[in-house]
């Protein structure tokens, strides 16, 4: 029943995108400068039907309609309601449907709210966007149909992967997808701008809010994903340089480069081709990311669903997309003369782009190189955190310094500014005070500390100035402030983290230099859809004599049969105490891992502050329009 | 005065920067991939395989092996797949040097863009 509805809604959506392309092409020939009502109507209709198809799948999950194979494979009738709902986008098919919903939503929003009085540009954007919608719909209907039927109808479903049954992971995919798919609109707009030869300034104005919007959601999506990895995977880390994490970082780096260079395009009308290329690349990278995750050619902690035929489709689509973009670019792009004064604001934005693209290339090479090596020579290598830390960390230092100094310079002019000012000396004093406490000896870490403090203090200083005169770019100040804090707290966290591994029996005690750990008790019982084993530990801090009780868990799920290890985290304002336990096979011993992780909450908060700058940027635009 | 302060601070930091001592066992385990898991490090993994490797590493450290010798021993046995830090071999030259090469290219492009200050703008 529901399945038929779903397929019908999807078919109507496909039909509307076909019609929208047809009507828009026809409209291009007329002299009239207004987009006709029927295009708006079809766009609304398209949005309504795609949302209906999504709601149909959602309903299937909520009522546990196991006649649909997707519900059967990813849900179970005893699962809590929240995870039945999030199960809708927990699978490949469901998340692809969500992906299409967002594509349609953005197409709709662009048509209705980005009124820029350039009909040709607007129509071409809708055409390209609907090409994307149509292609993904074909993929969905013929390869990954979430509404496929199953006969005979099973009584019970297989259940959702337990580590996905988590509130943070319920909202992580929607956030990330708004970021990923949001970039489609400036991909379409960039191609449209080339063909319709739109005025540079207008193009910059039109794409700017969309770049900020997708950047904001991408940042939040990455944040929620990291928070999830931190408490759910039970390793005490929050970023593993895992290929799947990398594929969410790559578009983010490009978006960051893009909204900096859009500023140059808007103010100086320079970098037009570069902005176009970045717009195209960002969405391409999003699709590359999807390809890497969905095709299963990666070995990652996050690969949950994969199938080679999907990979093949996405790869074919990717190749077509890249080649047609290249064709359009070279056919329509005009030569421009870009010149920049040394030490002008636009010069520093170029430097920003230089670093962002470098970071992107490092992540891209690190992610793809093992795949190429494996395919070409059959040699398997791993590229992990040591590689990224070694290559990237030294470049953070000049980046932080440039983020501090760049904004001080003016547009066009080449006037030099004082760089090592009072703020820098205050920062140095703060650094020395911190060094006195933490006694860090690594040069790179120390330099990173100095320059992250400098950026933070300088941003505070700018913030103070912003109150006195209104001319300062507040969203820049907030985002740079957040980034300074982020790097600062990550460094401090890196220096002060403690990790201890040991084996204990129930009733045993472990005496460490700063802590005394007692394994007091163990309990086991059945909850909802899993069996749990809970350890009871008491941790005594020998210095301040504070006692903490922590209860790490081992969970054994039956649908599907998996074991997960739940960390017990005591999070106070400044520091997290993180305890995990796991059974050692053939013995009554448990392997215990105690980690002290300072400033974790500050790391999350910094990313949140960083993202706020993006929101401010959107609102600023809306107010101006 | 400021300059003296600046120079002396950097000097202080530099002198202080002898290689930091870390727990060797932790460091080694964090650089090893748990082969039976999905992208986990040996240090983070609870699998039986990881337990075995942990005791092998303990044993090697006990016998006075150096860090590099332990990596060499494990990669001879399990292949380079086990090392999260890809060794600097001929087939990995591109991995290690391409990023820096591209960074330099980018720098040259920016240099040429910003050099021609006096040429008339569009």
XYZ file of C-alpha atoms in Angstrom:
747
model
C 0.000 0.000 0.000
C 2.448 2.637 1.233
C 4.942 1.414 -1.323
C 2.584 2.239 -4.191
C 1.979 5.702 -2.829
C 5.699 6.289 -2.472
C 6.512 5.214 -6.010
C 3.646 7.311 -7.399
C 4.820 10.424 -5.542
C 8.366 9.897 -6.763
C 7.188 9.446 -10.343
C 5.227 12.696 -10.153
C 8.287 14.436 -8.762
C 10.306 13.108 -11.681
C 7.650 14.283 -14.109
C 7.664 17.794 -12.628
C 11.433 18.079 -12.933
C 11.147 16.992 -16.562
C 8.394 19.574 -17.124
C 10.364 22.278 -15.331
C 13.316 21.702 -17.647
C 11.044 21.733 -20.691
C 9.124 24.859 -19.662
C 12.251 26.733 -18.690
C 13.886 25.992 -22.030
C 10.798 27.265 -23.802
C 10.687 30.371 -21.664
C 14.264 31.222 -22.593
C 13.103 31.960 -26.135
C 10.428 34.489 -25.177
C 11.264 38.145 -24.870
C 9.164 38.693 -21.786
C 11.313 39.432 -18.752
C 9.105 37.784 -16.150
C 9.161 34.142 -15.149
C 5.629 32.802 -15.750
C 3.438 31.664 -12.907
C 3.340 28.050 -14.100
C 7.048 27.537 -13.407
C 6.509 28.666 -9.823
C 3.494 26.371 -9.588
C 5.353 23.327 -10.868
C 8.203 24.016 -8.517
C 5.774 24.117 -5.567
C 4.131 20.942 -6.814
C 7.510 19.253 -7.056
C 8.323 20.217 -3.471
C 4.964 18.941 -2.203
C 5.290 15.567 -3.905
C 8.867 14.941 -2.929
C 7.997 15.735 0.696
C 4.989 13.414 0.426
C 7.212 10.580 -0.783
C 9.520 11.172 2.162
C 6.598 11.199 4.601
C 5.367 7.938 3.078
C 8.664 6.240 3.841
C 8.610 7.796 7.313
C 5.115 6.411 7.862
C 6.334 3.001 6.731
C 9.017 3.113 9.425
C 6.690 4.385 12.135
C 4.028 1.722 11.592
C 6.714 -0.922 10.873
C 5.378 -1.862 7.445
C 7.700 -4.794 6.718
C 6.262 -5.312 3.257
C 8.830 -2.693 2.224
C 12.255 -4.277 2.117
C 13.952 -1.083 3.266
C 11.871 -1.019 6.453
C 12.477 -4.737 6.946
C 16.230 -4.329 6.604
C 16.588 -1.285 8.832
C 13.887 -1.378 11.453
C 12.382 -3.544 14.142
C 9.017 -3.237 15.865
C 10.538 -2.995 19.378
C 12.802 -0.119 18.423
C 12.110 3.213 20.203
C 10.060 5.667 18.125
C 12.902 8.184 17.698
C 15.063 5.546 16.028
C 12.219 4.330 13.883
C 12.011 7.894 12.588
C 15.755 8.323 12.184
C 15.857 4.896 10.532
C 14.193 6.610 7.576
C 17.524 8.179 6.642
C 19.680 5.540 8.337
C 19.930 3.425 5.218
C 21.435 4.228 1.841
C 18.037 4.361 0.066
C 16.431 6.532 2.714
C 19.343 8.940 2.864
C 19.284 9.253 -0.910
C 15.598 10.161 -0.690
C 16.473 12.789 1.907
C 19.240 14.010 -0.438
C 16.678 14.454 -3.243
C 14.268 16.239 -0.893
C 16.959 18.768 -0.075
C 17.857 19.214 -3.765
C 14.209 20.012 -4.499
C 13.862 22.260 -1.464
C 16.873 24.313 -2.531
C 15.620 24.562 -6.087
C 12.289 25.833 -4.722
C 13.883 28.295 -2.302
C 16.194 29.614 -4.983
C 13.317 30.211 -7.398
C 11.148 31.948 -4.825
C 13.585 33.860 -2.658
C 16.571 34.610 -4.822
C 14.801 37.057 -7.065
C 17.555 38.751 -8.970
C 15.741 40.218 -11.978
C 17.764 38.188 -14.393
C 15.395 35.734 -15.960
C 17.905 33.880 -18.087
C 20.231 33.263 -15.153
C 17.372 32.173 -12.918
C 15.929 29.786 -15.513
C 19.266 28.181 -16.349
C 19.888 27.598 -12.637
C 16.509 25.854 -12.374
C 17.330 23.778 -15.449
C 20.658 22.578 -14.073
C 19.195 21.939 -10.651
C 16.430 19.854 -12.196
C 18.936 17.870 -14.215
C 20.513 16.943 -10.902
C 17.124 16.132 -9.351
C 16.125 14.014 -12.346
C 19.366 12.025 -12.408
C 19.241 11.278 -8.715
C 15.587 10.269 -9.029
C 16.482 7.783 -11.766
C 19.225 6.411 -9.528
C 16.771 6.160 -6.654
C 13.989 4.506 -8.632
C 16.072 2.020 -10.586
C 18.951 1.193 -8.307
C 18.150 2.134 -4.723
C 14.393 2.160 -4.411
C 13.351 2.661 -0.786
C 9.838 1.461 -1.659
C 10.776 -1.980 -3.039
C 8.348 -4.641 -1.962
C 9.071 -7.868 -0.183
C 7.008 -11.028 -0.501
C 6.067 -12.897 1.619
C 5.810 -10.130 4.196
C 8.076 -10.888 7.167
C 6.734 -10.591 10.697
C 9.728 -8.813 12.104
C 12.469 -6.525 10.821
C 16.236 -6.954 11.057
C 16.825 -3.856 13.157
C 19.069 -0.807 12.784
C 22.812 -0.980 13.388
C 22.994 -0.279 17.161
C 25.731 2.312 16.975
C 23.406 4.327 14.761
C 20.739 4.270 17.473
C 21.781 7.517 19.019
C 20.231 10.982 19.211
C 23.302 12.743 17.793
C 23.373 10.401 14.840
C 19.672 10.889 14.277
C 20.280 14.559 13.408
C 23.794 14.219 11.968
C 22.815 13.113 8.419
C 20.148 15.789 7.861
C 22.566 18.531 8.951
C 25.401 17.220 6.830
C 23.130 16.737 3.837
C 21.879 20.306 3.945
C 25.542 21.254 3.750
C 26.462 18.772 1.034
C 23.379 19.236 -1.109
C 23.095 22.940 -0.382
C 26.227 23.316 -2.468
C 24.263 22.047 -5.490
C 22.515 25.385 -5.832
C 25.696 27.354 -6.394
C 26.948 24.594 -8.656
C 23.865 25.117 -10.825
C 24.083 28.878 -10.457
C 27.738 28.882 -11.524
C 26.988 26.994 -14.737
C 23.956 29.208 -15.325
C 26.037 32.330 -14.771
C 28.541 31.196 -17.388
C 25.893 30.530 -20.022
C 23.751 33.576 -19.349
C 26.829 35.815 -18.968
C 25.437 37.330 -15.832
C 26.980 40.405 -14.271
C 29.753 39.455 -11.844
C 28.499 41.452 -8.909
C 25.010 39.990 -9.210
C 26.387 36.459 -9.304
C 28.435 37.090 -6.164
C 25.408 38.572 -4.373
C 23.165 35.689 -5.395
C 25.395 32.823 -4.288
C 26.762 34.390 -1.098
C 23.859 33.548 1.265
C 23.684 29.996 -0.105
C 27.387 29.473 0.485
C 27.057 30.740 4.061
C 23.992 28.583 4.635
C 25.568 25.359 3.399
C 28.810 26.160 5.237
C 26.871 26.690 8.486
C 25.056 23.363 8.222
C 28.182 21.537 7.102
C 30.022 22.883 10.159
C 27.211 21.810 12.492
C 26.981 18.425 10.771
C 30.692 17.787 11.263
C 30.412 18.957 14.888
C 27.535 16.609 15.698
C 29.367 13.764 13.961
C 32.470 14.382 16.067
C 30.484 14.578 19.287
C 28.859 11.268 18.348
C 32.206 9.634 17.567
C 33.533 10.907 20.896
C 30.970 9.300 23.140
C 29.673 6.473 21.006
C 32.750 4.871 19.496
C 34.326 4.753 22.931
C 37.884 5.630 21.908
C 38.005 9.025 23.530
C 38.927 10.766 20.289
C 36.780 13.071 18.222
C 38.577 13.162 14.881
C 40.292 10.116 13.411
C 41.204 11.299 9.895
C 39.000 8.504 8.755
C 38.132 8.537 5.023
C 34.446 9.148 5.735
C 35.229 12.068 8.025
C 37.600 13.344 5.365
C 34.861 13.313 2.772
C 32.787 15.657 4.913
C 35.818 17.874 5.533
C 36.763 18.277 1.856
C 33.614 20.174 0.768
C 33.859 22.186 3.989
C 37.358 23.393 3.083
C 36.153 24.387 -0.380
C 33.120 26.217 1.020
C 35.445 28.090 3.354
C 37.648 29.081 0.418
C 34.562 30.001 -1.581
C 32.920 32.402 0.813
C 36.196 34.221 1.242
C 36.735 34.631 -2.490
C 33.099 35.589 -3.068
C 33.892 38.674 -0.996
C 36.583 39.613 -3.491
C 34.174 39.044 -6.367
C 31.558 41.246 -4.743
C 33.895 44.059 -3.758
C 36.524 43.997 -6.455
C 34.859 42.037 -9.271
C 37.994 39.916 -9.440
C 38.465 36.153 -9.311
C 35.323 35.474 -11.342
C 36.558 32.255 -12.979
C 38.072 31.080 -9.718
C 34.772 31.522 -7.864
C 32.995 29.607 -10.632
C 35.555 26.794 -10.412
C 35.239 26.655 -6.617
C 31.433 26.533 -6.837
C 31.611 23.630 -9.277
C 34.300 21.847 -7.260
C 32.411 22.089 -3.968
C 29.407 20.143 -5.182
C 31.683 17.767 -7.102
C 33.538 17.051 -3.865
C 30.207 16.428 -2.131
C 29.355 13.821 -4.763
C 32.882 12.357 -4.541
C 32.348 12.072 -0.796
C 29.051 10.294 -1.341
C 30.698 7.999 -3.869
C 33.498 7.098 -1.456
C 31.094 6.405 1.383
C 28.445 4.562 -0.577
C 30.559 2.476 -2.943
C 32.320 0.758 -0.086
C 35.796 1.061 -1.593
C 36.931 2.524 1.684
C 37.801 0.760 4.859
C 36.350 2.968 7.508
C 34.693 2.978 10.888
C 31.703 4.646 9.330
C 30.933 2.480 6.299
C 27.546 1.066 7.126
C 25.902 0.408 3.816
C 27.625 -0.230 0.544
C 27.203 -1.910 -2.753
C 29.475 -1.707 -5.849
C 26.627 -1.068 -8.340
C 25.781 2.161 -6.517
C 29.390 3.161 -6.730
C 29.386 2.565 -10.462
C 26.309 4.734 -10.956
C 27.663 7.580 -8.840
C 31.025 7.325 -10.592
C 29.390 7.517 -14.039
C 27.299 10.472 -12.898
C 30.387 12.120 -11.457
C 32.339 11.740 -14.688
C 29.460 13.131 -16.755
C 29.015 16.005 -14.335
C 32.697 16.910 -14.314
C 33.104 16.717 -18.073
C 29.988 18.707 -18.888
C 31.043 21.336 -16.332
C 34.487 21.520 -17.898
C 32.906 21.797 -21.352
C 30.562 24.594 -20.274
C 33.377 26.340 -18.463
C 35.695 26.425 -21.454
C 32.965 27.209 -23.939
C 31.571 30.189 -22.058
C 34.243 31.526 -19.748
C 35.765 34.838 -20.652
C 39.332 35.824 -20.009
C 39.823 38.288 -17.252
C 42.734 40.185 -15.926
C 43.272 39.648 -12.239
C 45.798 41.786 -10.502
C 46.169 42.249 -6.838
C 48.241 44.571 -4.816
C 50.649 42.933 -2.478
C 49.372 43.258 1.126
C 45.853 44.280 0.181
C 42.814 42.567 1.668
C 42.188 40.616 -1.530
C 45.799 39.453 -1.467
C 45.211 37.899 1.964
C 41.984 36.284 0.793
C 43.979 34.715 -2.037
C 46.412 33.431 0.587
C 43.451 31.964 2.496
C 42.375 30.153 -0.659
C 45.927 28.941 -1.169
C 45.915 27.327 2.288
C 42.382 25.938 2.003
C 43.148 24.326 -1.335
C 46.391 22.947 0.091
C 44.519 21.409 3.054
C 41.979 20.012 0.609
C 44.704 18.470 -1.550
C 46.424 16.887 1.441
C 43.155 15.341 2.613
C 42.272 14.286 -0.927
C 45.679 12.744 -1.620
C 45.704 11.041 1.769
C 42.255 9.564 1.157
C 42.683 8.538 -2.482
C 46.337 7.480 -2.620
C 45.833 4.114 -0.882
C 42.967 3.352 -3.292
C 45.124 4.109 -6.356
C 48.073 2.178 -5.017
C 45.854 -0.789 -4.309
C 44.228 -0.716 -7.752
C 47.426 -0.126 -9.727
C 49.994 -2.194 -7.854
C 47.980 -4.242 -5.405
C 49.942 -2.743 -2.506
C 47.846 -1.956 0.537
C 48.936 0.966 2.671
C 47.190 2.922 5.406
C 47.227 6.683 5.629
C 46.230 7.666 9.124
C 46.500 10.424 11.736
C 50.327 10.482 11.848
C 50.463 11.449 8.153
C 47.880 14.239 8.407
C 49.304 15.591 11.631
C 52.812 15.656 10.201
C 51.864 17.336 6.925
C 49.107 19.684 8.104
C 50.062 20.812 11.609
C 53.022 23.039 10.605
C 50.789 24.889 8.141
C 48.313 25.808 10.868
C 50.837 28.210 12.365
C 51.122 30.578 9.356
C 47.375 30.162 8.760
C 46.565 31.353 12.279
C 48.972 34.245 11.883
C 47.443 35.255 8.547
C 43.920 34.970 9.948
C 44.985 37.444 12.605
C 46.803 39.897 10.365
C 44.948 39.655 7.044
C 41.736 41.370 8.166
C 43.707 44.421 9.337
C 44.538 45.341 5.753
C 42.383 47.400 3.408
C 40.872 46.625 0.023
C 42.928 47.615 -3.030
C 45.512 49.645 -1.103
C 48.928 48.280 -0.409
C 49.621 50.106 2.787
C 51.600 48.063 5.290
C 50.343 47.645 8.827
C 51.933 47.055 12.152
C 51.797 43.334 12.809
C 53.626 42.700 16.050
C 51.590 45.105 18.111
C 50.609 45.292 21.766
C 48.056 42.490 21.303
C 50.834 40.177 20.187
C 52.865 40.902 23.308
C 49.876 40.348 25.567
C 49.353 37.020 23.801
C 52.997 36.093 24.343
C 52.670 36.789 28.065
C 49.571 34.615 28.273
C 51.396 31.886 26.394
C 54.381 32.022 28.774
C 52.024 31.774 31.753
C 50.376 28.725 30.205
C 53.731 27.193 29.288
C 54.787 27.566 32.904
C 51.859 25.338 33.924
C 51.754 22.780 31.098
C 55.504 22.549 30.385
C 55.033 21.465 26.784
C 58.247 20.790 24.898
C 57.175 20.301 21.299
C 58.051 23.327 19.150
C 55.154 22.979 16.708
C 52.629 22.661 19.519
C 54.083 25.699 21.292
C 54.012 27.856 18.177
C 50.446 26.745 17.490
C 49.550 27.813 21.020
C 51.160 31.234 20.615
C 49.403 32.009 17.359
C 46.023 30.626 18.388
C 46.134 32.827 21.483
C 47.149 35.763 19.289
C 44.179 35.169 16.962
C 41.778 34.842 19.892
C 42.969 38.001 21.641
C 43.055 39.965 18.391
C 39.459 38.888 17.676
C 38.399 40.001 21.148
C 40.083 43.320 20.471
C 38.210 43.605 17.146
C 35.018 42.722 18.930
C 35.582 45.573 21.346
C 36.237 47.890 18.408
C 33.044 46.688 16.745
C 31.084 48.154 19.626
C 32.725 51.520 19.160
C 32.263 51.754 15.390
C 29.938 49.596 13.351
C 32.192 49.150 10.351
C 33.780 45.896 11.485
C 32.637 42.649 9.939
C 31.114 40.893 12.947
C 30.611 37.509 11.318
C 34.298 37.409 10.406
C 35.319 38.359 13.958
C 33.109 35.647 15.493
C 34.234 32.891 13.145
C 37.910 33.758 13.468
C 37.506 33.951 17.240
C 35.894 30.484 17.227
C 38.673 29.058 15.095
C 41.371 30.530 17.342
C 39.681 29.037 20.394
C 39.225 25.697 18.649
C 42.901 25.306 17.800
C 43.888 26.547 21.252
C 41.693 24.040 23.087
C 42.621 21.163 20.785
C 46.301 21.875 21.501
C 45.750 22.136 25.252
C 43.629 18.994 25.179
C 46.376 17.225 23.233
C 48.992 18.261 25.798
C 47.038 17.481 28.958
C 45.164 14.304 28.001
C 45.979 11.262 30.078
C 45.347 7.691 28.958
C 45.805 4.535 31.046
C 45.135 0.944 30.041
C 45.003 -1.980 32.457
C 43.179 -5.218 33.247
C 41.038 -5.640 36.367
C 38.806 -8.270 38.008
C 35.657 -7.402 39.948
C 36.766 -6.239 43.422
C 40.291 -5.270 42.282
C 41.940 -1.903 42.724
C 44.403 -0.139 40.471
C 46.788 2.393 41.859
C 47.961 4.988 39.357
C 50.178 7.982 40.093
C 47.241 10.386 40.256
C 44.213 8.130 40.618
C 42.978 5.139 42.550
C 40.440 3.016 40.646
C 38.181 0.481 42.337
C 36.187 -2.051 40.312
C 33.299 -2.371 42.753
C 30.591 -4.389 41.109
C 29.148 -5.756 37.904
C 25.489 -6.121 36.903
C 23.756 -7.563 33.920
C 20.157 -7.237 32.781
C 17.929 -6.902 29.749
C 16.628 -3.556 28.472
C 14.388 -2.946 25.413
C 16.240 -4.539 22.563
C 19.576 -5.389 24.175
C 21.330 -7.116 27.044
C 23.586 -4.900 29.108
C 26.586 -5.530 31.334
C 27.320 -2.556 33.558
C 30.510 -2.157 35.563
C 30.561 0.004 38.677
C 33.811 1.891 39.210
C 34.981 4.384 41.744
C 37.723 6.769 40.750
C 39.519 8.701 43.446
C 41.552 11.693 42.448
C 44.473 11.583 44.873
C 45.189 15.293 44.624
C 41.817 16.807 45.497
C 40.263 13.614 46.989
C 37.167 13.900 44.789
C 35.436 10.587 44.202
C 33.602 9.807 41.005
C 31.399 6.888 40.135
C 31.512 5.741 36.553
C 29.499 2.978 34.927
C 30.797 1.857 31.541
C 28.670 -0.642 29.687
C 28.965 -3.519 27.285
C 25.776 -3.926 25.261
C 24.795 -7.036 23.398
C 22.100 -6.347 20.824
C 20.115 -9.176 19.323
C 18.638 -7.332 16.293
C 21.126 -7.478 14.562
C 23.535 -9.387 16.820
C 26.320 -6.965 17.740
C 28.348 -5.909 20.726
C 28.940 -2.259 21.497
C 31.022 -0.652 24.207
C 29.481 2.367 25.869
C 31.886 4.767 27.474
C 30.956 6.310 30.783
C 31.846 9.958 30.748
C 31.861 12.258 33.731
C 31.857 15.651 32.129
C 32.413 18.667 34.295
C 33.091 22.159 33.095
C 36.823 21.861 32.552
C 37.545 18.209 32.105
C 36.006 14.887 31.105
C 36.755 11.611 32.850
C 36.251 8.902 30.261
C 36.076 5.230 31.152
C 35.528 2.224 28.903
C 35.656 -1.471 29.663
C 35.744 -4.538 27.484
C 35.813 -8.220 28.253
C 39.050 -10.132 27.771
C 38.124 -13.444 26.177
C 38.553 -16.641 28.211
C 39.159 -14.861 31.491
C 37.295 -13.036 34.208
C 39.454 -9.975 33.608
C 38.148 -6.802 32.022
C 40.275 -4.441 30.024
C 39.817 -0.954 31.440
C 40.753 2.267 29.715
C 40.785 5.478 31.733
C 41.166 8.778 29.931
C 41.254 12.272 31.312
C 40.298 14.711 28.579
C 40.437 18.372 29.533
C 38.424 21.116 27.814
C 36.280 18.829 25.639
C 33.221 21.049 26.171
C 35.288 24.031 25.104
C 36.217 22.305 21.856
C 32.532 21.735 21.019
C 31.695 25.291 22.035
C 34.457 26.727 19.807
C 33.106 24.937 16.734
C 29.660 26.245 17.570
C 31.002 29.811 17.803
C 32.828 29.262 14.512
C 29.564 28.273 12.842
C 27.679 31.267 14.275
C 29.678 33.575 12.028
C 28.021 31.826 9.084
C 24.508 32.452 10.396
C 25.290 36.094 10.913
C 26.429 36.279 7.327
C 23.066 34.956 6.098
C 21.048 37.393 8.172
C 23.212 40.285 7.127
C 22.417 39.463 3.498
C 18.699 39.204 4.096
C 18.654 42.566 5.843
C 20.452 44.233 2.955
C 18.065 42.788 0.360
C 63.001 46.413 23.950
C 60.053 44.646 22.359
C 62.356 42.959 19.867
C 64.633 41.689 22.592
C 61.642 40.267 24.400
C 60.387 38.661 21.219
C 63.698 37.085 20.328
C 64.374 35.847 23.835
C 60.922 34.215 24.029
C 61.412 32.347 20.777
C 64.884 31.354 21.890
C 63.458 30.080 25.172
C 60.809 28.064 23.348
C 63.375 26.649 20.930
C 65.799 25.604 23.656
C 62.939 24.039 25.519
C 61.924 22.037 22.501
C 63.911 18.886 22.931
C 61.934 15.919 21.808
C 59.054 15.317 24.187
C 59.090 11.978 25.954
C 55.869 10.026 25.542
C 54.805 6.586 26.595
C 56.395 4.459 23.870
C 53.836 1.655 24.064
C 50.907 4.066 23.649
C 52.614 5.838 20.804
C 53.306 2.620 18.900
C 49.812 1.217 19.403
C 48.234 4.450 18.203
C 50.188 4.206 14.955
C 49.014 0.688 14.174
C 45.841 -0.298 12.358
C 43.742 -3.070 13.828
C 43.539 -5.293 10.756
C 40.304 -7.042 11.671
C 38.432 -3.861 12.568
C 37.036 -1.007 10.490
C 39.783 1.598 10.569
C 40.417 1.458 14.304
C 43.861 1.831 15.868
C 45.311 -1.045 17.868
C 45.224 1.138 20.941
C 41.468 1.742 20.574
C 40.466 -1.773 19.642
C 39.061 -4.408 21.972
C 39.417 -7.273 19.503
C 41.372 -10.443 20.255
C 43.746 -9.621 17.435
C 44.536 -6.263 19.034
C 45.122 -7.970 22.399
C 47.648 -10.262 20.715
C 49.468 -7.399 19.004
C 49.494 -5.463 22.276
C 51.299 -8.318 23.990
C 53.683 -8.662 21.030
C 54.530 -4.951 21.307
C 55.002 -5.272 25.084
C 57.287 -8.216 24.498
C 59.375 -6.367 21.908
C 59.707 -3.312 24.129
C 60.744 -5.635 26.956
C 63.465 -7.075 24.729
C 64.791 -3.595 24.105
C 63.584 -3.146 20.528
C 63.519 0.428 19.194
C 60.296 2.002 17.900
C 61.302 1.697 14.230
C 62.406 -1.890 14.694
C 58.976 -2.793 16.048
C 57.259 -1.152 13.051
C 59.648 -2.997 10.735
C 58.931 -6.298 12.457
C 55.154 -5.852 12.209
C 55.114 -4.609 8.610
C 57.318 -7.525 7.522
C 54.771 -9.824 9.049
C 51.479 -8.114 8.157
C 52.398 -5.693 5.352
C 52.421 -1.874 5.360
C 48.625 -1.930 5.770
C 49.211 -2.200 9.516
C 51.102 1.116 9.720
C 49.021 4.292 9.916
C 52.137 6.274 9.093
C 53.036 5.178 5.555
C 56.795 4.552 5.318
C 58.869 6.736 3.000
C 59.380 4.223 0.193
C 59.579 4.693 -3.560
C 55.877 3.947 -4.092
C 54.898 6.475 -1.422
C 57.009 9.384 -2.727
C 53.995 10.977 -4.396
C 51.969 10.729 -1.211
C 54.637 12.491 0.803
C 55.917 15.049 -1.685
C 53.007 15.925 -3.983
C 51.221 18.122 -1.388
C 54.316 20.279 -0.854
C 54.953 20.488 -4.579
C 51.379 21.669 -5.201
C 51.662 24.153 -2.340
C 54.711 25.698 -4.005
C 52.899 25.861 -7.365
C 50.020 27.695 -5.665
C 52.483 30.136 -4.138
C 54.025 30.859 -7.551
C 50.583 31.557 -9.043
C 49.746 34.021 -6.263
C 53.149 35.655 -6.620
C 52.522 36.316 -10.307
C 48.985 37.551 -9.676
C 50.063 40.046 -7.055
C 53.294 41.160 -8.705
C 51.774 42.986 -11.635
C 50.560 45.844 -9.475
C 51.045 48.606 -11.998
C 49.390 46.940 -14.989
C 45.966 48.395 -15.661
C 43.040 46.632 -14.157
C 39.986 45.339 -16.013
